[in-house]
PDB file of C-alpha atoms in Angstrom:
ATOM      1  CA  MET A 215     -90.147  13.636  43.413  1.00 45.00           C
ATOM      2  CA  ASP A 216     -93.218  15.845  43.090  1.00 44.00           C
ATOM      3  CA  ARG A 217     -95.369  16.450  46.131  1.00 67.00           C
ATOM      4  CA  PRO A 218     -99.170  16.089  46.164  1.00 77.00           C
ATOM      5  CA  SER A 219    -100.860  19.155  44.801  1.00 89.00           C
ATOM      6  CA  LEU A 220    -102.700  21.512  47.099  1.00 92.00           C
ATOM      7  CA  LEU A 221    -105.936  20.367  45.447  1.00 94.00           C
ATOM      8  CA  SER A 222    -105.209  16.703  46.249  1.00 95.00           C
ATOM      9  CA  LYS A 223    -104.433  17.545  49.872  1.00 96.00           C
ATOM     10  CA  LEU A 224    -107.634  19.583  50.177  1.00 97.00           C
ATOM     11  CA  ILE A 225    -109.737  16.787  48.674  1.00 98.00           C
ATOM     12  CA  LEU A 226    -108.208  14.249  51.066  1.00 98.00           C
ATOM     13  CA  ALA A 227    -108.805  16.502  54.075  1.00 98.00           C
ATOM     14  CA  LEU A 228    -112.445  17.014  53.045  1.00 98.00           C
ATOM     15  CA  ALA A 229    -112.869  13.253  52.560  1.00 98.00           C
ATOM     16  CA  ILE A 230    -111.612  12.545  56.075  1.00 98.00           C
ATOM     17  CA  LEU A 231    -113.764  15.321  57.530  1.00 98.00           C
ATOM     18  CA  ALA A 232    -116.880  14.038  55.746  1.00 97.00           C
ATOM     19  CA  GLY A 233    -116.270  10.408  56.674  1.00 97.00           C
ATOM     20  CA  VAL A 234    -115.429  10.995  60.329  1.00 97.00           C
ATOM     21  CA  SER A 235    -118.165  13.553  60.909  1.00 96.00           C
ATOM     22  CA  PHE A 236    -120.813  11.190  59.542  1.00 96.00           C
ATOM     23  CA  LEU A 237    -120.468   9.254  62.791  1.00 93.00           C
ATOM     24  CA  ALA A 238    -122.522  12.081  64.327  1.00 92.00           C
ATOM     25  CA  ALA A 239    -125.094  12.310  61.540  1.00 87.00           C
ATOM     26  CA  ASN A 240    -127.902  10.749  63.595  1.00 80.00           C
ATOM     27  CA  ARG A 241    -127.612  13.611  66.093  1.00 84.00           C
ATOM     28  CA  PHE A 242    -128.971  16.050  63.517  1.00 85.00           C
ATOM     29  CA  ALA A 243    -132.533  16.205  62.222  1.00 83.00           C
ATOM     30  CA  LEU A 244    -131.443  16.634  58.618  1.00 88.00           C
ATOM     31  CA  PRO A 245    -133.563  15.966  55.545  1.00 93.00           C
ATOM     32  CA  GLU A 246    -133.069  12.460  54.197  1.00 93.00           C
ATOM     33  CA  ALA A 247    -131.457  13.747  50.998  1.00 95.00           C
ATOM     34  CA  ALA A 248    -128.868  15.713  52.963  1.00 95.00           C
ATOM     35  CA  THR A 249    -127.978  12.687  55.084  1.00 95.00           C
ATOM     36  CA  ILE A 250    -127.541  10.542  51.962  1.00 96.00           C
ATOM     37  CA  VAL A 251    -125.251  13.115  50.376  1.00 96.00           C
ATOM     38  CA  TRP A 252    -123.258  13.351  53.600  1.00 96.00           C
ATOM     39  CA  LYS A 253    -122.899   9.589  53.770  1.00 96.00           C
ATOM     40  CA  GLY A 254    -121.764   9.242  50.157  1.00 97.00           C
ATOM     41  CA  SER A 255    -119.392  12.198  50.166  1.00 97.00           C
ATOM     42  CA  GLY A 256    -116.609  10.653  52.262  1.00 97.00           C
ATOM     43  CA  VAL A 257    -115.714   7.767  49.948  1.00 98.00           C
ATOM     44  CA  ALA A 258    -116.712   9.776  46.856  1.00 98.00           C
ATOM     45  CA  LEU A 259    -114.033  12.301  47.813  1.00 98.00           C
ATOM     46  CA  LEU A 260    -111.561   9.434  48.336  1.00 98.00           C
ATOM     47  CA  ALA A 261    -112.358   8.382  44.759  1.00 98.00           C
ATOM     48  CA  LEU A 262    -111.675  11.928  43.584  1.00 98.00           C
ATOM     49  CA  TYR A 263    -108.442  12.008  45.599  1.00 98.00           C
ATOM     50  CA  ALA A 264    -107.335   8.712  44.020  1.00 98.00           C
ATOM     51  CA  ALA A 265    -108.159  10.103  40.573  1.00 97.00           C
ATOM     52  CA  THR A 266    -106.071  13.237  41.153  1.00 96.00           C
ATOM     53  CA  ARG A 267    -103.117  11.025  42.145  1.00 96.00           C
ATOM     54  CA  ALA A 268    -103.570   8.400  39.411  1.00 96.00           C
ATOM     55  CA  LYS A 269    -100.609   8.074  37.045  1.00 93.00           C
ATOM     56  CA  THR A 270    -101.027   4.460  35.951  1.00 96.00           C
ATOM     57  CA  PRO A 271    -103.845   1.969  35.227  1.00 97.00           C
ATOM     58  CA  ASP A 272    -103.526   0.716  38.815  1.00 98.00           C
ATOM     59  CA  GLY A 273    -104.189   4.216  40.108  1.00 97.00           C
ATOM     60  CA  TRP A 274    -107.326   4.482  38.000  1.00 98.00           C
ATOM     61  CA  LEU A 275    -108.487   1.053  39.157  1.00 98.00           C
ATOM     62  CA  LEU A 276    -108.258   2.328  42.733  1.00 98.00           C
ATOM     63  CA  ALA A 277    -110.346   5.371  41.802  1.00 98.00           C
ATOM     64  CA  VAL A 278    -113.004   3.049  40.329  1.00 98.00           C
ATOM     65  CA  VAL A 279    -112.997   0.919  43.490  1.00 98.00           C
ATOM     66  CA  MET A 280    -113.611   3.981  45.647  1.00 98.00           C
ATOM     67  CA  ALA A 281    -116.269   5.334  43.252  1.00 98.00           C
ATOM     68  CA  LEU A 282    -118.178   2.048  43.351  1.00 98.00           C
ATOM     69  CA  GLY A 283    -117.955   2.092  47.151  1.00 98.00           C
ATOM     70  CA  ALA A 284    -119.483   5.569  47.248  1.00 98.00           C
ATOM     71  CA  THR A 285    -122.181   4.420  44.835  1.00 98.00           C
ATOM     72  CA  GLY A 286    -122.952   1.523  47.152  1.00 98.00           C
ATOM     73  CA  ASP A 287    -123.178   3.882  50.137  1.00 97.00           C
ATOM     74  CA  VAL A 288    -125.843   5.925  48.369  1.00 97.00           C
ATOM     75  CA  LEU A 289    -127.756   2.990  46.856  1.00 97.00           C
ATOM     76  CA  LEU A 290    -128.038   1.309  50.252  1.00 95.00           C
ATOM     77  CA  GLU A 291    -130.079   4.316  51.377  1.00 95.00           C
ATOM     78  CA  THR A 292    -132.031   4.982  48.190  1.00 96.00           C
ATOM     79  CA  HIS A 293    -132.627   1.501  46.733  1.00 95.00           C
ATOM     80  CA  GLY A 294    -132.025  -0.949  49.571  1.00 93.00           C
ATOM     81  CA  LEU A 295    -129.539  -3.571  50.635  1.00 92.00           C
ATOM     82  CA  VAL A 296    -129.588  -5.736  47.506  1.00 94.00           C
ATOM     83  CA  THR A 297    -128.975  -2.915  45.011  1.00 96.00           C
ATOM     84  CA  GLY A 298    -126.293  -1.392  47.221  1.00 96.00           C
ATOM     85  CA  ALA A 299    -124.619  -4.786  47.558  1.00 96.00           C
ATOM     86  CA  VAL A 300    -124.416  -5.087  43.755  1.00 98.00           C
ATOM     87  CA  ALA A 301    -122.394  -1.867  43.594  1.00 98.00           C
ATOM     88  CA  PHE A 302    -120.106  -3.011  46.416  1.00 98.00           C
ATOM     89  CA  LEU A 303    -119.652  -6.414  44.778  1.00 98.00           C
ATOM     90  CA  ALA A 304    -118.633  -4.707  41.539  1.00 98.00           C
ATOM     91  CA  GLY A 305    -116.104  -2.713  43.564  1.00 98.00           C
ATOM     92  CA  HIS A 306    -114.761  -5.901  45.138  1.00 98.00           C
ATOM     93  CA  LEU A 307    -114.245  -7.434  41.694  1.00 98.00           C
ATOM     94  CA  VAL A 308    -112.317  -4.389  40.493  1.00 98.00           C
ATOM     95  CA  ALA A 309    -110.272  -4.429  43.711  1.00 98.00           C
ATOM     96  CA  ILE A 310    -109.454  -8.114  43.184  1.00 98.00           C
ATOM     97  CA  ALA A 311    -108.163  -7.278  39.713  1.00 98.00           C
ATOM     98  CA  LEU A 312    -106.032  -4.463  41.182  1.00 98.00           C
ATOM     99  CA  TYR A 313    -104.561  -6.658  43.912  1.00 98.00           C
ATOM    100  CA  LEU A 314    -103.867  -9.615  41.626  1.00 97.00           C
ATOM    101  CA  ARG A 315    -102.068  -7.283  39.221  1.00 96.00           C
ATOM    102  CA  ASN A 316     -99.840  -6.483  42.193  1.00 97.00           C
ATOM    103  CA  ARG A 317     -99.285  -9.909  43.760  1.00 95.00           C
ATOM    104  CA  ARG A 318     -96.368 -10.434  46.096  1.00 93.00           C
ATOM    105  CA  PRO A 319     -93.615 -12.474  44.404  1.00 90.00           C
ATOM    106  CA  ALA A 320     -93.342 -14.768  47.455  1.00 88.00           C
ATOM    107  CA  LEU A 321     -95.472 -15.556  50.497  1.00 86.00           C
ATOM    108  CA  GLU A 322     -94.686 -17.031  53.874  1.00 88.00           C
ATOM    109  CA  PRO A 323     -96.707 -20.191  54.631  1.00 89.00           C
ATOM    110  CA  SER A 324     -98.583 -18.377  57.406  1.00 87.00           C
ATOM    111  CA  GLN A 325     -99.490 -15.542  55.033  1.00 87.00           C
ATOM    112  CA  ARG A 326    -100.770 -17.983  52.429  1.00 91.00           C
ATOM    113  CA  LEU A 327    -102.752 -19.895  55.044  1.00 93.00           C
ATOM    114  CA  LEU A 328    -104.449 -16.758  56.360  1.00 93.00           C
ATOM    115  CA  ALA A 329    -105.413 -15.691  52.841  1.00 93.00           C
ATOM    116  CA  ILE A 330    -106.931 -19.125  52.236  1.00 94.00           C
ATOM    117  CA  LEU A 331    -108.835 -19.162  55.543  1.00 96.00           C
ATOM    118  CA  ILE A 332    -110.321 -15.681  55.088  1.00 97.00           C
ATOM    119  CA  VAL A 333    -112.690 -16.907  52.384  1.00 97.00           C
ATOM    120  CA  PRO A 334    -114.493 -19.842  54.019  1.00 97.00           C
ATOM    121  CA  ALA A 335    -114.482 -18.193  57.447  1.00 98.00           C
ATOM    122  CA  THR A 336    -116.106 -15.003  56.126  1.00 98.00           C
ATOM    123  CA  VAL A 337    -118.696 -16.828  54.006  1.00 98.00           C
ATOM    124  CA  ILE A 338    -119.711 -19.254  56.768  1.00 98.00           C
ATOM    125  CA  ILE A 339    -120.044 -16.529  59.414  1.00 97.00           C
ATOM    126  CA  ALA A 340    -122.008 -14.283  57.038  1.00 97.00           C
ATOM    127  CA  TYR A 341    -124.331 -17.158  56.113  1.00 97.00           C
ATOM    128  CA  LEU A 342    -125.085 -17.978  59.741  1.00 97.00           C
ATOM    129  CA  LEU A 343    -125.727 -14.417  60.978  1.00 95.00           C
ATOM    130  CA  PRO A 344    -129.074 -13.227  59.525  1.00 93.00           C
ATOM    131  CA  ALA A 345    -132.253 -14.253  61.321  1.00 92.00           C
ATOM    132  CA  ASP A 346    -134.148 -14.325  58.021  1.00 90.00           C
ATOM    133  CA  ARG A 347    -132.769 -17.527  56.540  1.00 92.00           C
ATOM    134  CA  ALA A 348    -134.306 -16.782  53.146  1.00 93.00           C
ATOM    135  CA  GLY A 349    -131.703 -14.094  52.578  1.00 93.00           C
ATOM    136  CA  ALA A 350    -128.742 -16.134  53.806  1.00 96.00           C
ATOM    137  CA  PRO A 351    -127.747 -17.633  50.404  1.00 96.00           C
ATOM    138  CA  GLY A 352    -127.604 -14.178  48.816  1.00 96.00           C
ATOM    139  CA  ILE A 353    -125.519 -12.878  51.702  1.00 97.00           C
ATOM    140  CA  ALA A 354    -123.160 -15.832  51.339  1.00 97.00           C
ATOM    141  CA  PHE A 355    -122.834 -15.119  47.600  1.00 97.00           C
ATOM    142  CA  TYR A 356    -121.966 -11.469  48.222  1.00 98.00           C
ATOM    143  CA  SER A 357    -119.607 -12.409  51.033  1.00 98.00           C
ATOM    144  CA  THR A 358    -117.657 -14.669  48.702  1.00 98.00           C
ATOM    145  CA  GLY A 359    -116.676 -11.630  46.629  1.00 98.00           C
ATOM    146  CA  LEU A 360    -115.982  -9.630  49.785  1.00 98.00           C
ATOM    147  CA  ALA A 361    -113.741 -12.356  51.205  1.00 98.00           C
ATOM    148  CA  LEU A 362    -111.877 -12.898  47.937  1.00 98.00           C
ATOM    149  CA  MET A 363    -111.179  -9.151  47.870  1.00 98.00           C
ATOM    150  CA  ALA A 364    -109.707  -9.267  51.370  1.00 98.00           C
ATOM    151  CA  ALA A 365    -107.640 -12.365  50.570  1.00 97.00           C
ATOM    152  CA  ALA A 366    -106.307 -10.757  47.388  1.00 97.00           C
ATOM    153  CA  ALA A 367    -105.409  -7.613  49.343  1.00 98.00           C
ATOM    154  CA  TRP A 368    -103.537  -9.716  51.902  1.00 96.00           C
ATOM    155  CA  ILE A 369    -101.344 -11.375  49.253  1.00 96.00           C
ATOM    156  CA  SER A 370    -100.742  -8.175  47.300  1.00 97.00           C
ATOM    157  CA  ARG A 371     -97.534  -6.128  47.481  1.00 96.00           C
ATOM    158  CA  PHE A 372     -99.459  -3.281  49.094  1.00 97.00           C
ATOM    159  CA  PRO A 373     -98.700  -2.798  52.822  1.00 96.00           C
ATOM    160  CA  ARG A 374    -100.665  -5.219  54.988  1.00 94.00           C
ATOM    161  CA  MET A 375    -100.959  -2.755  57.853  1.00 95.00           C
ATOM    162  CA  SER A 376    -102.810  -0.341  55.589  1.00 97.00           C
ATOM    163  CA  VAL A 377    -104.365  -2.143  52.607  1.00 98.00           C
ATOM    164  CA  GLY A 378    -104.565  -5.647  54.094  1.00 97.00           C
ATOM    165  CA  LEU A 379    -105.912  -4.379  57.398  1.00 97.00           C
ATOM    166  CA  GLY A 380    -108.256  -1.979  55.604  1.00 98.00           C
ATOM    167  CA  ALA A 381    -109.743  -4.855  53.604  1.00 98.00           C
ATOM    168  CA  LEU A 382    -110.261  -6.882  56.796  1.00 98.00           C
ATOM    169  CA  MET A 383    -111.951  -3.869  58.419  1.00 98.00           C
ATOM    170  CA  PHE A 384    -114.301  -3.758  55.415  1.00 98.00           C
ATOM    171  CA  VAL A 385    -115.087  -7.450  56.032  1.00 98.00           C
ATOM    172  CA  ALA A 386    -115.754  -6.788  59.721  1.00 98.00           C
ATOM    173  CA  SER A 387    -118.029  -3.862  58.848  1.00 98.00           C
ATOM    174  CA  ASP A 388    -120.163  -5.987  56.526  1.00 97.00           C
ATOM    175  CA  LEU A 389    -120.341  -8.815  59.044  1.00 97.00           C
ATOM    176  CA  LEU A 390    -121.713  -6.313  61.552  1.00 96.00           C
ATOM    177  CA  ILE A 391    -124.364  -5.331  59.000  1.00 95.00           C
ATOM    178  CA  PHE A 392    -125.413  -8.971  58.698  1.00 95.00           C
ATOM    179  CA  ALA A 393    -125.297  -9.380  62.481  1.00 95.00           C
ATOM    180  CA  ARG A 394    -127.598  -6.364  62.805  1.00 92.00           C
ATOM    181  CA  ALA A 395    -130.193  -8.491  60.979  1.00 89.00           C
ATOM    182  CA  GLY A 396    -129.628 -11.270  63.504  1.00 90.00           C
ATOM    183  CA  PRO A 397    -128.040 -11.550  66.958  1.00 89.00           C
ATOM    184  CA  LEU A 398    -127.081  -7.868  67.245  1.00 90.00           C
ATOM    185  CA  GLU A 399    -130.406  -6.491  66.035  1.00 86.00           C
ATOM    186  CA  HIS A 400    -131.062  -4.305  69.079  1.00 82.00           C
ATOM    187  CA  ASN A 401    -127.518  -3.195  69.900  1.00 86.00           C
ATOM    188  CA  PRO A 402    -127.267   0.600  69.499  1.00 85.00           C
ATOM    189  CA  TRP A 403    -123.475   0.609  69.001  1.00 88.00           C
ATOM    190  CA  VAL A 404    -123.594  -1.536  65.850  1.00 92.00           C
ATOM    191  CA  GLY A 405    -124.350   1.343  63.484  1.00 90.00           C
ATOM    192  CA  PHE A 406    -121.380   3.275  64.852  1.00 92.00           C
ATOM    193  CA  GLY A 407    -119.125   0.244  64.445  1.00 95.00           C
ATOM    194  CA  VAL A 408    -120.303  -0.463  60.911  1.00 96.00           C
ATOM    195  CA  TRP A 409    -119.476   3.015  59.664  1.00 97.00           C
ATOM    196  CA  ALA A 410    -116.259   3.450  61.649  1.00 97.00           C
ATOM    197  CA  LEU A 411    -114.801   0.158  60.387  1.00 98.00           C
ATOM    198  CA  TYR A 412    -115.979   0.752  56.831  1.00 98.00           C
ATOM    199  CA  PHE A 413    -114.711   4.282  56.368  1.00 98.00           C
ATOM    200  CA  ALA A 414    -111.441   3.679  58.183  1.00 98.00           C
ATOM    201  CA  GLY A 415    -110.933   0.578  56.032  1.00 98.00           C
ATOM    202  CA  GLN A 416    -111.584   2.437  52.796  1.00 98.00           C
ATOM    203  CA  LEU A 417    -109.266   5.238  53.897  1.00 98.00           C
ATOM    204  CA  ARG A 418    -106.466   2.803  54.703  1.00 98.00           C
ATOM    205  CA  ILE A 419    -106.906   1.034  51.377  1.00 98.00           C
ATOM    206  CA  CYS A 420    -106.876   4.290  49.441  1.00 98.00           C
ATOM    207  CA  LEU A 421    -103.821   5.770  51.142  1.00 98.00           C
ATOM    208  CA  GLY A 422    -101.929   2.481  51.135  1.00 97.00           C
ATOM    209  CA  VAL A 423    -102.382   1.913  47.417  1.00 98.00           C
ATOM    210  CA  VAL A 424    -101.704   5.545  46.517  1.00 97.00           C
ATOM    211  CA  GLY A 425     -98.534   5.571  48.616  1.00 95.00           C
ATOM    212  CA  THR A 426     -97.199   2.355  47.100  1.00 96.00           C
ATOM    213  CA  LEU A 427     -97.909   3.446  43.552  1.00 96.00           C
ATOM    214  CA  ALA A 428     -96.325   6.823  44.262  1.00 93.00           C
ATOM    215  CA  ARG A 429     -93.106   5.191  45.431  1.00 88.00           C
ATOM    216  CA  ARG A 430     -93.014   3.104  42.271  1.00 78.00           C
ATOM    217  CA  ASP A 431     -93.923   5.955  39.927  1.00 62.00           C
ATOM    218  CA  PRO A 432     -91.325   8.750  39.953  1.00 50.00           C
ATOM    219  CA  GLN A 433     -93.932  11.168  38.666  1.00 46.00           C
ATOM    220  CA  ALA A 434     -96.177  10.628  41.695  1.00 42.00           C
ATOM    221  CA  ALA A 435     -95.685  11.582  45.296  1.00 43.00           C
ATOM    222  CA  PRO A 436     -95.825   9.786  48.632  1.00 43.00           C
ATOM    223  CA  SER A 437     -99.194   9.438  50.287  1.00 44.00           C
ATOM    224  CA  PRO A 438     -99.888  11.136  53.595  1.00 47.00           C
ATOM    225  CA  SER A 439     -99.737   8.859  56.647  1.00 43.00           C
ATOM    226  CA  VAL A 440    -102.903   6.969  57.547  1.00 43.00           C
ATOM    227  CA  PRO A 441    -104.860   8.502  60.422  1.00 42.00           C
ATOM    228  CA  ALA A 442    -105.316   6.101  63.138  1.00 37.00           C
ATOM    229  CA  ARG A 443    -120.823   2.578  58.056  1.00 55.00           C
ATOM    230  CA  ALA A 444    -124.474   3.885  60.078  1.00 46.00           C
TER     231      ALA A 444
END
């Protein structure tokens, strides 16, 4: 079985460096454009990493999911929450397609129940969080796609401790964003939590899917182990 190319390893290392280091971005008085590039580079590099490892349609779907996530990261800063959410929602829809193409052949009752509960729980919590009630229906609409993505990840054949957990971390990150417009508006740690959960979730999803596809595809190679928004 072939091993990841040196280029793929370098891209992955740069992605992790960019994503983790962005946690300290607010400590630097950088121009706005530089901060936006820094923010978008982590998941953009994950998209490039997924593309370099893609051998099948599923691999390319993953690359599209990561690319839409990076687009959302940038649009949140340049065009606002609604436009950024559209890009993320598109990514969730592609991710749902990827996960449903890779459904588990059988589920335990508890696994099925959790997947079912993820959707209403996420949508209800997201709807209740923002102080501006005018925006709550739109948040609930977006959260439906987010929750369906997480539920589809949970019932997919991809490892739950990487892809399933990564999808739930993405959910938690977005719920913190909505809470920042409500009960957690003045909590300074929220921005740190949003980015940490988001990037770690995307990283887990990317490596979990790549690793699973690599084990299925004899022409691909195993993914590196998973290392344990602002």
